[in-house]
C-alpha cells in the first residue's frame, strides 16, 4: 500500500495519454464509450475502485490553453462514466465561478460540500447553494474534523443555513489521522 500511495501522490499521471487528458483526446475523436473509460483509470481495488486523474495544472501558457480545451469534454466524460460505473464521485475545486464546474454540479445526483467549522466556509456553502446549483434539494453539507465543543454545533449550523437535515459531520479521528500520516488509510478501512 505504501508503494501505491507514494506512486499516486508523487506522480499521479505517468504520461500524457493517461487520466483525463488521454480520455479527452479520445472524446474529441468521437470514440468515448462507457467501457473505454476504464482504460484511462488507475486501479486501486480491482473491480471495486478506480481513479481517473484530472488535469495537472502547470504555469506554462501552452498547458493552460490545453486545459481550457480539455475541460469542454468533462461533462460528456462524467455522463459516460455514469453509464458504466455504479457510482461516480467527482472531486471539484472550490472555484465555483467556472461554468464547467457549475455544469457538473447541476448534473450531479448528490452534491456534498465539505467545510470546516468556520463561519467563512459555511457562508461559502450558502453562496454555492443559492447561486450555482439549480436543484437545491440534492445538496448536503459535510463538516470535517468536527469538534462537538465548538459554538458551531450541528444545531446552530442547521439553523444558520436553513437546513433541517442533510448536514453530516465527520468527527476528528486520531486513528485516521495517524493512518494518513503513515500512508496506511486503506489498511485502516479494511481492518
Short mmCIF file of N, CA and C in Angstrom, two decimals:
data_model
loop_
_atom_site.label_atom_id
_atom_site.label_comp_id
_atom_site.label_asym_id
_atom_site.label_seq_id
_atom_site.Cartn_x
_atom_site.Cartn_y
_atom_site.Cartn_z
N UNK A 1 0.82 -1.20 0.00
CA UNK A 1 0.00 0.00 0.00
C UNK A 1 0.86 1.26 0.00
N UNK A 2 1.98 1.24 0.72
CA UNK A 2 2.83 2.43 0.77
C UNK A 2 3.40 2.75 -0.61
N UNK A 3 3.80 1.71 -1.34
CA UNK A 3 4.35 1.94 -2.68
C UNK A 3 3.29 2.54 -3.59
N UNK A 4 2.07 2.02 -3.52
CA UNK A 4 0.98 2.53 -4.34
C UNK A 4 0.66 3.97 -3.99
N UNK A 5 0.54 4.26 -2.70
CA UNK A 5 0.21 5.62 -2.28
C UNK A 5 1.31 6.58 -2.70
N UNK A 6 2.56 6.19 -2.51
CA UNK A 6 3.67 7.06 -2.92
C UNK A 6 3.63 7.33 -4.42
N UNK A 7 3.36 6.30 -5.19
CA UNK A 7 3.28 6.46 -6.64
C UNK A 7 2.14 7.41 -7.01
N UNK A 8 0.99 7.23 -6.38
CA UNK A 8 -0.17 8.06 -6.71
C UNK A 8 0.04 9.51 -6.32
N UNK A 9 0.65 9.73 -5.16
CA UNK A 9 0.84 11.09 -4.67
C UNK A 9 1.95 11.81 -5.42
N UNK A 10 3.08 11.13 -5.63
CA UNK A 10 4.23 11.78 -6.24
C UNK A 10 4.08 11.96 -7.74
N UNK A 11 3.47 11.03 -8.42
CA UNK A 11 3.37 11.11 -9.86
C UNK A 11 2.05 10.50 -10.32
N UNK A 12 0.94 11.20 -10.11
CA UNK A 12 -0.35 10.61 -10.42
C UNK A 12 -0.56 10.34 -11.90
N UNK A 13 0.11 11.06 -12.75
CA UNK A 13 -0.07 10.83 -14.18
C UNK A 13 1.30 10.55 -14.78
N UNK A 14 1.48 9.36 -15.27
CA UNK A 14 2.79 8.97 -15.74
C UNK A 14 3.07 9.42 -17.16
N UNK A 15 2.08 9.56 -18.01
CA UNK A 15 2.31 10.07 -19.35
C UNK A 15 1.09 10.86 -19.80
N UNK A 16 1.25 11.52 -20.95
CA UNK A 16 0.20 12.43 -21.40
C UNK A 16 -1.09 11.72 -21.76
N UNK A 17 -1.01 10.47 -22.18
CA UNK A 17 -2.20 9.76 -22.62
C UNK A 17 -2.87 8.97 -21.51
N UNK A 18 -2.65 9.34 -20.28
CA UNK A 18 -3.34 8.68 -19.18
C UNK A 18 -4.30 9.67 -18.53
N UNK A 19 -5.14 9.20 -17.67
CA UNK A 19 -6.06 10.07 -16.95
C UNK A 19 -7.01 10.81 -17.87
N UNK A 20 -7.46 11.95 -17.39
CA UNK A 20 -8.47 12.72 -18.12
C UNK A 20 -7.93 13.25 -19.44
N UNK A 21 -6.63 13.54 -19.50
CA UNK A 21 -6.06 14.08 -20.73
C UNK A 21 -6.14 13.08 -21.88
N UNK A 22 -5.79 11.84 -21.62
CA UNK A 22 -5.89 10.82 -22.66
C UNK A 22 -7.32 10.54 -23.04
N UNK A 23 -8.20 10.56 -22.05
CA UNK A 23 -9.61 10.30 -22.31
C UNK A 23 -10.24 11.42 -23.13
N UNK A 24 -9.83 12.66 -22.88
CA UNK A 24 -10.37 13.77 -23.65
C UNK A 24 -9.93 13.69 -25.11
N UNK A 25 -8.70 13.24 -25.34
CA UNK A 25 -8.26 13.03 -26.73
C UNK A 25 -9.21 12.06 -27.44
N UNK A 26 -9.57 11.00 -26.72
CA UNK A 26 -10.50 10.02 -27.27
C UNK A 26 -11.87 10.65 -27.50
N UNK A 27 -12.29 11.51 -26.58
CA UNK A 27 -13.59 12.18 -26.71
C UNK A 27 -13.64 13.06 -27.95
N UNK A 28 -12.54 13.76 -28.23
CA UNK A 28 -12.51 14.61 -29.42
C UNK A 28 -12.53 13.80 -30.71
N UNK A 29 -12.08 12.56 -30.65
CA UNK A 29 -12.14 11.72 -31.84
C UNK A 29 -13.50 11.04 -31.96
N UNK A 30 -14.38 11.26 -30.97
CA UNK A 30 -15.73 10.71 -31.01
C UNK A 30 -15.82 9.25 -30.65
N UNK A 31 -14.83 8.72 -29.94
CA UNK A 31 -14.79 7.30 -29.64
C UNK A 31 -15.04 6.98 -28.17
N UNK A 32 -15.57 7.92 -27.40
CA UNK A 32 -15.78 7.65 -25.98
C UNK A 32 -17.00 6.77 -25.78
N UNK A 33 -16.78 5.68 -25.11
CA UNK A 33 -17.87 4.81 -24.68
C UNK A 33 -17.67 4.60 -23.19
N UNK A 34 -18.73 4.23 -22.49
CA UNK A 34 -18.55 4.00 -21.05
C UNK A 34 -17.46 2.97 -20.74
N UNK A 35 -17.33 1.95 -21.56
CA UNK A 35 -16.35 0.89 -21.29
C UNK A 35 -14.91 1.34 -21.47
N UNK A 36 -14.67 2.31 -22.36
CA UNK A 36 -13.30 2.73 -22.65
C UNK A 36 -12.70 3.57 -21.51
N UNK A 37 -13.55 4.14 -20.70
CA UNK A 37 -13.07 4.99 -19.60
C UNK A 37 -12.14 4.21 -18.68
N UNK A 38 -12.44 2.95 -18.47
CA UNK A 38 -11.64 2.11 -17.59
C UNK A 38 -10.18 2.02 -18.05
N UNK A 39 -9.93 2.15 -19.33
CA UNK A 39 -8.56 2.08 -19.86
C UNK A 39 -7.69 3.24 -19.41
N UNK A 40 -8.30 4.33 -18.94
CA UNK A 40 -7.55 5.52 -18.57
C UNK A 40 -7.49 5.72 -17.06
N UNK A 41 -7.98 4.77 -16.30
CA UNK A 41 -8.02 4.91 -14.84
C UNK A 41 -6.85 4.21 -14.18
N UNK A 42 -6.59 4.57 -12.94
CA UNK A 42 -5.62 3.88 -12.10
C UNK A 42 -6.43 2.97 -11.17
N UNK A 43 -6.18 1.68 -11.23
CA UNK A 43 -6.92 0.72 -10.41
C UNK A 43 -6.37 0.74 -8.98
N UNK A 44 -7.26 0.96 -8.04
CA UNK A 44 -6.88 0.90 -6.63
C UNK A 44 -7.26 -0.47 -6.07
N UNK A 45 -8.52 -0.86 -6.23
CA UNK A 45 -9.00 -2.19 -5.89
C UNK A 45 -9.69 -2.74 -7.13
N UNK A 46 -9.19 -3.83 -7.65
CA UNK A 46 -9.70 -4.39 -8.91
C UNK A 46 -11.21 -4.62 -8.84
N UNK A 47 -11.92 -4.13 -9.84
CA UNK A 47 -13.37 -4.23 -9.98
C UNK A 47 -14.14 -3.57 -8.83
N UNK A 48 -13.48 -2.70 -8.07
CA UNK A 48 -14.17 -2.04 -6.96
C UNK A 48 -13.92 -0.54 -6.91
N UNK A 49 -12.67 -0.12 -7.14
CA UNK A 49 -12.35 1.30 -7.02
C UNK A 49 -11.26 1.66 -8.02
N UNK A 50 -11.57 2.66 -8.85
CA UNK A 50 -10.63 3.16 -9.84
C UNK A 50 -10.63 4.68 -9.78
N UNK A 51 -9.49 5.27 -10.12
CA UNK A 51 -9.37 6.72 -10.10
C UNK A 51 -9.03 7.20 -11.51
N UNK A 52 -9.75 8.20 -11.96
CA UNK A 52 -9.41 8.88 -13.20
C UNK A 52 -8.83 10.22 -12.80
N UNK A 53 -7.53 10.39 -13.00
CA UNK A 53 -6.88 11.61 -12.58
C UNK A 53 -7.28 12.77 -13.47
N UNK A 54 -7.45 13.91 -12.84
CA UNK A 54 -7.78 15.12 -13.57
C UNK A 54 -6.54 15.75 -14.15
N UNK A 55 -6.73 16.91 -14.68
CA UNK A 55 -5.66 17.66 -15.31
C UNK A 55 -4.73 18.22 -14.25
N UNK A 56 -3.44 18.05 -14.45
CA UNK A 56 -2.45 18.57 -13.52
C UNK A 56 -1.99 19.92 -14.04
N UNK A 57 -2.42 20.99 -13.36
CA UNK A 57 -2.16 22.34 -13.83
C UNK A 57 -0.70 22.73 -13.63
N UNK A 58 -0.18 23.45 -14.61
CA UNK A 58 1.18 23.97 -14.53
C UNK A 58 1.13 25.47 -14.86
N UNK A 59 2.26 26.10 -14.75
CA UNK A 59 2.34 27.55 -15.03
C UNK A 59 2.57 27.85 -16.51
N UNK A 60 2.84 26.85 -17.31
CA UNK A 60 3.11 27.07 -18.72
C UNK A 60 1.85 27.55 -19.44
N UNK A 61 2.01 28.54 -20.30
CA UNK A 61 0.88 29.11 -21.03
C UNK A 61 0.24 28.08 -21.97
N UNK A 62 1.06 27.29 -22.65
CA UNK A 62 0.55 26.26 -23.56
C UNK A 62 -0.30 25.26 -22.78
N UNK A 63 0.13 24.92 -21.59
CA UNK A 63 -0.59 23.98 -20.75
C UNK A 63 -1.97 24.53 -20.37
N UNK A 64 -2.04 25.82 -20.08
CA UNK A 64 -3.33 26.44 -19.73
C UNK A 64 -4.30 26.42 -20.91
N UNK A 65 -3.79 26.64 -22.10
CA UNK A 65 -4.62 26.60 -23.31
C UNK A 65 -5.16 25.19 -23.51
N UNK A 66 -4.30 24.19 -23.29
CA UNK A 66 -4.73 22.79 -23.41
C UNK A 66 -5.83 22.48 -22.40
N UNK A 67 -5.67 22.99 -21.18
CA UNK A 67 -6.67 22.75 -20.13
C UNK A 67 -8.02 23.31 -20.54
N UNK A 68 -8.05 24.51 -21.06
CA UNK A 68 -9.31 25.12 -21.48
C UNK A 68 -10.00 24.28 -22.55
N UNK A 69 -9.21 23.68 -23.42
CA UNK A 69 -9.76 22.81 -24.46
C UNK A 69 -10.27 21.49 -23.85
N UNK A 70 -9.52 20.98 -22.88
CA UNK A 70 -9.88 19.71 -22.26
C UNK A 70 -11.17 19.77 -21.47
N UNK A 71 -11.35 20.84 -20.71
CA UNK A 71 -12.48 20.88 -19.79
C UNK A 71 -13.84 20.94 -20.49
N UNK A 72 -13.84 21.25 -21.79
CA UNK A 72 -15.09 21.25 -22.54
C UNK A 72 -15.72 19.85 -22.58
N UNK A 73 -14.92 18.81 -22.45
CA UNK A 73 -15.40 17.44 -22.56
C UNK A 73 -15.66 16.78 -21.20
N UNK A 74 -15.38 17.46 -20.09
CA UNK A 74 -15.55 16.86 -18.77
C UNK A 74 -16.97 16.34 -18.54
N UNK A 75 -17.96 17.14 -18.87
CA UNK A 75 -19.35 16.74 -18.63
C UNK A 75 -19.69 15.47 -19.41
N UNK A 76 -19.27 15.41 -20.67
CA UNK A 76 -19.53 14.24 -21.50
C UNK A 76 -18.88 12.99 -20.90
N UNK A 77 -17.67 13.13 -20.41
CA UNK A 77 -16.95 12.00 -19.82
C UNK A 77 -17.66 11.53 -18.55
N UNK A 78 -18.10 12.44 -17.73
CA UNK A 78 -18.81 12.07 -16.49
C UNK A 78 -20.11 11.34 -16.81
N UNK A 79 -20.84 11.83 -17.79
CA UNK A 79 -22.09 11.17 -18.16
C UNK A 79 -21.84 9.76 -18.69
N UNK A 80 -20.77 9.57 -19.46
CA UNK A 80 -20.42 8.24 -19.95
C UNK A 80 -19.97 7.33 -18.81
N UNK A 81 -19.20 7.86 -17.89
CA UNK A 81 -18.74 7.06 -16.74
C UNK A 81 -19.94 6.62 -15.92
N UNK A 82 -20.93 7.46 -15.81
CA UNK A 82 -22.13 7.13 -15.04
C UNK A 82 -22.88 5.94 -15.64
N UNK A 83 -22.74 5.73 -16.95
CA UNK A 83 -23.37 4.58 -17.60
C UNK A 83 -22.62 3.28 -17.35
N UNK A 84 -21.37 3.37 -16.96
CA UNK A 84 -20.53 2.18 -16.78
C UNK A 84 -20.37 1.79 -15.31
N UNK A 85 -20.21 2.77 -14.45
CA UNK A 85 -19.94 2.51 -13.03
C UNK A 85 -21.21 2.63 -12.19
N UNK A 86 -21.23 1.91 -11.06
CA UNK A 86 -22.35 2.03 -10.13
C UNK A 86 -22.42 3.42 -9.51
N UNK A 87 -21.25 3.95 -9.16
CA UNK A 87 -21.17 5.29 -8.58
C UNK A 87 -19.99 6.02 -9.17
N UNK A 88 -20.17 7.31 -9.41
CA UNK A 88 -19.10 8.17 -9.90
C UNK A 88 -18.98 9.33 -8.92
N UNK A 89 -17.80 9.46 -8.34
CA UNK A 89 -17.51 10.57 -7.45
C UNK A 89 -16.62 11.54 -8.20
N UNK A 90 -16.96 12.81 -8.17
CA UNK A 90 -16.16 13.84 -8.82
C UNK A 90 -15.72 14.82 -7.74
N UNK A 91 -14.42 14.98 -7.59
CA UNK A 91 -13.87 15.90 -6.61
C UNK A 91 -13.54 17.20 -7.33
N UNK A 92 -14.26 18.27 -7.00
CA UNK A 92 -14.09 19.55 -7.66
C UNK A 92 -13.37 20.54 -6.76
N UNK A 93 -12.65 21.46 -7.39
CA UNK A 93 -12.05 22.56 -6.64
C UNK A 93 -13.16 23.48 -6.15
N UNK A 94 -12.83 24.30 -5.19
CA UNK A 94 -13.81 25.22 -4.65
C UNK A 94 -14.11 26.38 -5.60
N UNK A 95 -13.32 26.59 -6.64
CA UNK A 95 -13.54 27.69 -7.56
C UNK A 95 -14.83 27.51 -8.33
N UNK A 96 -15.90 28.16 -7.90
CA UNK A 96 -17.22 27.91 -8.48
C UNK A 96 -17.60 28.89 -9.58
N UNK A 97 -16.69 29.80 -9.93
CA UNK A 97 -17.02 30.75 -10.97
C UNK A 97 -16.94 30.13 -12.36
N UNK A 98 -16.31 28.99 -12.45
CA UNK A 98 -16.11 28.30 -13.71
C UNK A 98 -17.42 27.65 -14.19
N UNK A 99 -17.76 27.85 -15.44
CA UNK A 99 -19.01 27.32 -16.00
C UNK A 99 -19.01 25.79 -16.03
N UNK A 100 -17.85 25.18 -16.29
CA UNK A 100 -17.76 23.73 -16.33
C UNK A 100 -18.09 23.14 -14.97
N UNK A 101 -17.59 23.75 -13.90
CA UNK A 101 -17.88 23.29 -12.54
C UNK A 101 -19.37 23.38 -12.27
N UNK A 102 -20.01 24.45 -12.67
CA UNK A 102 -21.45 24.61 -12.47
C UNK A 102 -22.24 23.54 -13.22
N UNK A 103 -21.80 23.21 -14.44
CA UNK A 103 -22.48 22.17 -15.21
C UNK A 103 -22.38 20.83 -14.51
N UNK A 104 -21.20 20.52 -13.99
CA UNK A 104 -21.01 19.25 -13.29
C UNK A 104 -21.87 19.20 -12.04
N UNK A 105 -21.93 20.29 -11.30
CA UNK A 105 -22.77 20.34 -10.10
C UNK A 105 -24.24 20.11 -10.45
N UNK A 106 -24.67 20.66 -11.56
CA UNK A 106 -26.09 20.57 -11.92
C UNK A 106 -26.50 19.24 -12.52
N UNK A 107 -25.56 18.43 -13.00
CA UNK A 107 -25.92 17.09 -13.47
C UNK A 107 -25.75 16.04 -12.37
N UNK A 108 -25.24 16.46 -11.23
CA UNK A 108 -24.97 15.52 -10.14
C UNK A 108 -26.25 15.12 -9.42
N UNK A 109 -26.31 13.84 -9.05
CA UNK A 109 -27.43 13.36 -8.24
C UNK A 109 -27.32 13.86 -6.80
N UNK A 110 -26.10 14.05 -6.35
CA UNK A 110 -25.86 14.49 -4.98
C UNK A 110 -24.62 15.36 -4.96
N UNK A 111 -24.70 16.50 -4.29
CA UNK A 111 -23.56 17.39 -4.11
C UNK A 111 -23.26 17.43 -2.62
N UNK A 112 -22.04 17.02 -2.27
CA UNK A 112 -21.61 17.06 -0.87
C UNK A 112 -20.54 18.14 -0.78
N UNK A 113 -20.82 19.16 -0.02
CA UNK A 113 -19.91 20.29 0.15
C UNK A 113 -19.23 20.16 1.51
N UNK A 114 -17.92 20.02 1.50
CA UNK A 114 -17.18 19.79 2.74
C UNK A 114 -16.57 21.10 3.23
N UNK A 115 -16.82 21.38 4.51
CA UNK A 115 -16.28 22.59 5.13
C UNK A 115 -15.67 22.24 6.48
N UNK A 116 -14.95 23.19 7.02
CA UNK A 116 -14.51 23.11 8.41
C UNK A 116 -15.50 23.93 9.23
N UNK A 117 -15.37 23.90 10.53
CA UNK A 117 -16.28 24.64 11.40
C UNK A 117 -15.87 26.11 11.47
N UNK A 118 -15.93 26.76 10.34
CA UNK A 118 -15.58 28.18 10.24
C UNK A 118 -16.74 28.89 9.55
N UNK A 119 -17.10 30.05 10.06
CA UNK A 119 -18.23 30.78 9.51
C UNK A 119 -17.98 31.18 8.05
N UNK A 120 -16.74 31.49 7.69
CA UNK A 120 -16.45 31.88 6.30
C UNK A 120 -16.72 30.72 5.35
N UNK A 121 -16.38 29.50 5.76
CA UNK A 121 -16.61 28.34 4.89
C UNK A 121 -18.10 28.00 4.83
N UNK A 122 -18.80 28.19 5.90
CA UNK A 122 -20.25 27.95 5.92
C UNK A 122 -20.94 28.96 5.01
N UNK A 123 -20.46 30.20 5.01
CA UNK A 123 -21.01 31.22 4.12
C UNK A 123 -20.72 30.89 2.65
N UNK A 124 -19.56 30.31 2.37
CA UNK A 124 -19.25 29.86 1.00
C UNK A 124 -20.25 28.80 0.56
N UNK A 125 -20.62 27.89 1.47
CA UNK A 125 -21.61 26.87 1.17
C UNK A 125 -22.95 27.52 0.82
N UNK A 126 -23.37 28.50 1.60
CA UNK A 126 -24.63 29.19 1.32
C UNK A 126 -24.60 29.85 -0.05
N UNK A 127 -23.48 30.45 -0.40
CA UNK A 127 -23.34 31.10 -1.70
C UNK A 127 -23.44 30.07 -2.82
N UNK A 128 -22.80 28.94 -2.65
CA UNK A 128 -22.88 27.87 -3.65
C UNK A 128 -24.32 27.43 -3.84
N UNK A 129 -24.98 27.17 -2.74
CA UNK A 129 -26.34 26.64 -2.80
C UNK A 129 -27.28 27.62 -3.49
N UNK A 130 -27.11 28.89 -3.22
CA UNK A 130 -28.03 29.88 -3.77
C UNK A 130 -27.70 30.27 -5.21
N UNK A 131 -26.42 30.29 -5.57
CA UNK A 131 -26.03 30.87 -6.86
C UNK A 131 -25.57 29.88 -7.91
N UNK A 132 -25.17 28.68 -7.53
CA UNK A 132 -24.52 27.80 -8.50
C UNK A 132 -25.26 26.51 -8.79
N UNK A 133 -26.25 26.17 -8.00
CA UNK A 133 -26.92 24.89 -8.16
C UNK A 133 -28.40 25.10 -8.44
N UNK A 134 -28.87 24.43 -9.50
CA UNK A 134 -30.29 24.55 -9.86
C UNK A 134 -31.17 23.70 -8.94
N UNK A 135 -30.75 22.43 -8.71
CA UNK A 135 -31.53 21.53 -7.86
C UNK A 135 -31.03 21.69 -6.42
N UNK A 136 -31.74 22.44 -5.64
CA UNK A 136 -31.28 22.76 -4.29
C UNK A 136 -31.54 21.64 -3.29
N UNK A 137 -32.37 20.66 -3.63
CA UNK A 137 -32.71 19.61 -2.68
C UNK A 137 -31.73 18.44 -2.71
N UNK A 138 -30.67 18.52 -3.52
CA UNK A 138 -29.70 17.43 -3.56
C UNK A 138 -28.34 17.85 -2.98
N UNK A 139 -28.34 18.86 -2.14
CA UNK A 139 -27.10 19.39 -1.59
C UNK A 139 -26.99 19.02 -0.12
N UNK A 140 -25.82 18.48 0.24
CA UNK A 140 -25.55 18.13 1.64
C UNK A 140 -24.33 18.91 2.10
N UNK A 141 -24.33 19.26 3.37
CA UNK A 141 -23.19 19.92 3.98
C UNK A 141 -22.46 18.91 4.84
N UNK A 142 -21.17 18.78 4.63
CA UNK A 142 -20.33 17.86 5.39
C UNK A 142 -19.32 18.68 6.19
N UNK A 143 -19.33 18.53 7.48
CA UNK A 143 -18.40 19.27 8.33
C UNK A 143 -17.29 18.32 8.75
N UNK A 144 -16.11 18.54 8.23
CA UNK A 144 -14.97 17.69 8.51
C UNK A 144 -14.26 18.11 9.78
N UNK A 145 -13.57 17.15 10.40
CA UNK A 145 -12.83 17.38 11.65
C UNK A 145 -13.72 18.08 12.68
N UNK A 146 -14.91 17.55 12.83
CA UNK A 146 -15.93 18.16 13.68
C UNK A 146 -15.54 18.12 15.15
N UNK A 147 -15.71 19.25 15.82
CA UNK A 147 -15.43 19.36 17.25
C UNK A 147 -16.75 19.71 17.93
N UNK A 148 -17.24 18.80 18.76
CA UNK A 148 -18.54 19.00 19.41
C UNK A 148 -18.53 20.13 20.43
N UNK A 149 -17.35 20.61 20.80
CA UNK A 149 -17.26 21.70 21.78
C UNK A 149 -17.26 23.08 21.14
N UNK A 150 -17.28 23.14 19.83
CA UNK A 150 -17.30 24.41 19.12
C UNK A 150 -18.68 25.05 19.24
N UNK A 151 -18.73 26.37 19.10
CA UNK A 151 -20.04 27.03 19.11
C UNK A 151 -20.81 26.75 17.83
N UNK A 152 -20.10 26.29 16.79
CA UNK A 152 -20.75 25.93 15.54
C UNK A 152 -21.16 24.46 15.59
N UNK A 153 -22.16 24.18 16.39
CA UNK A 153 -22.69 22.83 16.51
C UNK A 153 -23.57 22.53 15.31
N UNK A 154 -23.94 21.28 15.15
CA UNK A 154 -24.82 20.91 14.03
C UNK A 154 -26.13 21.69 14.14
N UNK A 155 -26.66 21.80 15.34
CA UNK A 155 -27.93 22.51 15.53
C UNK A 155 -27.80 23.98 15.14
N UNK A 156 -26.71 24.63 15.56
CA UNK A 156 -26.53 26.05 15.22
C UNK A 156 -26.28 26.24 13.72
N UNK A 157 -25.49 25.37 13.14
CA UNK A 157 -25.22 25.46 11.70
C UNK A 157 -26.51 25.20 10.92
N UNK A 158 -27.28 24.22 11.36
CA UNK A 158 -28.54 23.90 10.71
C UNK A 158 -29.47 25.11 10.71
N UNK A 159 -29.55 25.75 11.82
CA UNK A 159 -30.39 26.94 11.94
C UNK A 159 -29.86 28.06 11.03
N UNK A 160 -28.56 28.23 10.99
CA UNK A 160 -27.93 29.31 10.22
C UNK A 160 -28.12 29.11 8.72
N UNK A 161 -27.96 27.89 8.23
CA UNK A 161 -28.06 27.65 6.78
C UNK A 161 -29.46 27.30 6.34
N UNK A 162 -30.36 27.07 7.28
CA UNK A 162 -31.74 26.78 6.93
C UNK A 162 -31.99 25.35 6.49
N UNK A 163 -31.18 24.43 6.92
CA UNK A 163 -31.39 23.02 6.61
C UNK A 163 -31.83 22.27 7.86
N UNK A 164 -32.89 21.53 7.74
CA UNK A 164 -33.35 20.72 8.87
C UNK A 164 -32.63 19.37 8.89
N UNK A 165 -32.18 18.94 7.72
CA UNK A 165 -31.46 17.67 7.59
C UNK A 165 -30.33 17.89 6.60
N UNK A 166 -29.70 16.85 6.16
CA UNK A 166 -28.64 16.91 5.16
C UNK A 166 -27.39 17.64 5.63
N UNK A 167 -27.15 17.61 6.93
CA UNK A 167 -25.86 18.07 7.46
C UNK A 167 -25.23 16.87 8.16
N UNK A 168 -24.05 16.53 7.71
CA UNK A 168 -23.35 15.41 8.33
C UNK A 168 -22.03 15.93 8.91
N UNK A 169 -21.55 15.23 9.89
CA UNK A 169 -20.28 15.63 10.47
C UNK A 169 -19.34 14.43 10.55
N UNK A 170 -18.08 14.70 10.35
CA UNK A 170 -17.05 13.69 10.48
C UNK A 170 -16.18 14.11 11.65
N UNK A 171 -16.32 13.42 12.78
CA UNK A 171 -15.56 13.82 13.96
C UNK A 171 -14.06 13.68 13.73
N UNK A 172 -13.32 14.49 14.43
CA UNK A 172 -11.86 14.36 14.39
C UNK A 172 -11.51 12.97 14.89
N UNK A 173 -10.70 12.24 14.14
CA UNK A 173 -10.39 10.86 14.48
C UNK A 173 -8.88 10.67 14.49
N UNK A 174 -8.35 10.39 15.65
CA UNK A 174 -6.90 10.23 15.81
C UNK A 174 -6.38 9.05 15.00
N UNK A 175 -7.09 7.91 15.00
CA UNK A 175 -6.63 6.75 14.25
C UNK A 175 -6.53 7.05 12.76
N UNK A 176 -7.51 7.73 12.23
CA UNK A 176 -7.48 8.07 10.82
C UNK A 176 -6.31 9.00 10.51
N UNK A 177 -6.12 10.04 11.32
CA UNK A 177 -5.04 10.98 11.06
C UNK A 177 -3.67 10.32 11.16
N UNK A 178 -3.51 9.38 12.09
CA UNK A 178 -2.25 8.65 12.19
C UNK A 178 -2.05 7.76 10.96
N UNK A 179 -3.11 7.07 10.55
CA UNK A 179 -3.02 6.22 9.37
C UNK A 179 -2.70 7.04 8.12
N UNK A 180 -3.27 8.22 8.01
CA UNK A 180 -2.99 9.07 6.86
C UNK A 180 -1.53 9.51 6.84
N UNK A 181 -0.99 9.85 7.99
CA UNK A 181 0.41 10.28 8.03
C UNK A 181 1.36 9.11 7.77
N UNK A 182 0.93 7.89 8.07
CA UNK A 182 1.75 6.70 7.84
C UNK A 182 1.43 6.01 6.51
N UNK A 183 0.53 6.60 5.72
CA UNK A 183 0.12 6.08 4.42
C UNK A 183 -0.51 4.70 4.53
N UNK A 184 -1.32 4.48 5.56
CA UNK A 184 -1.99 3.20 5.77
C UNK A 184 -3.51 3.34 5.86
N UNK A 185 -4.09 4.31 5.20
CA UNK A 185 -5.54 4.53 5.29
C UNK A 185 -6.31 3.34 4.75
N UNK A 186 -5.85 2.78 3.63
CA UNK A 186 -6.54 1.62 3.06
C UNK A 186 -6.56 0.47 4.05
N UNK A 187 -5.45 0.22 4.73
CA UNK A 187 -5.40 -0.84 5.74
C UNK A 187 -6.35 -0.55 6.89
N UNK A 188 -6.42 0.71 7.31
CA UNK A 188 -7.33 1.08 8.40
C UNK A 188 -8.77 0.76 8.03
N UNK A 189 -9.17 1.11 6.80
CA UNK A 189 -10.54 0.85 6.38
C UNK A 189 -10.82 -0.63 6.23
N UNK A 190 -9.82 -1.37 5.75
CA UNK A 190 -10.02 -2.81 5.60
C UNK A 190 -10.13 -3.51 6.95
N UNK A 191 -9.42 -3.02 7.95
CA UNK A 191 -9.49 -3.62 9.29
C UNK A 191 -10.81 -3.27 9.94
#
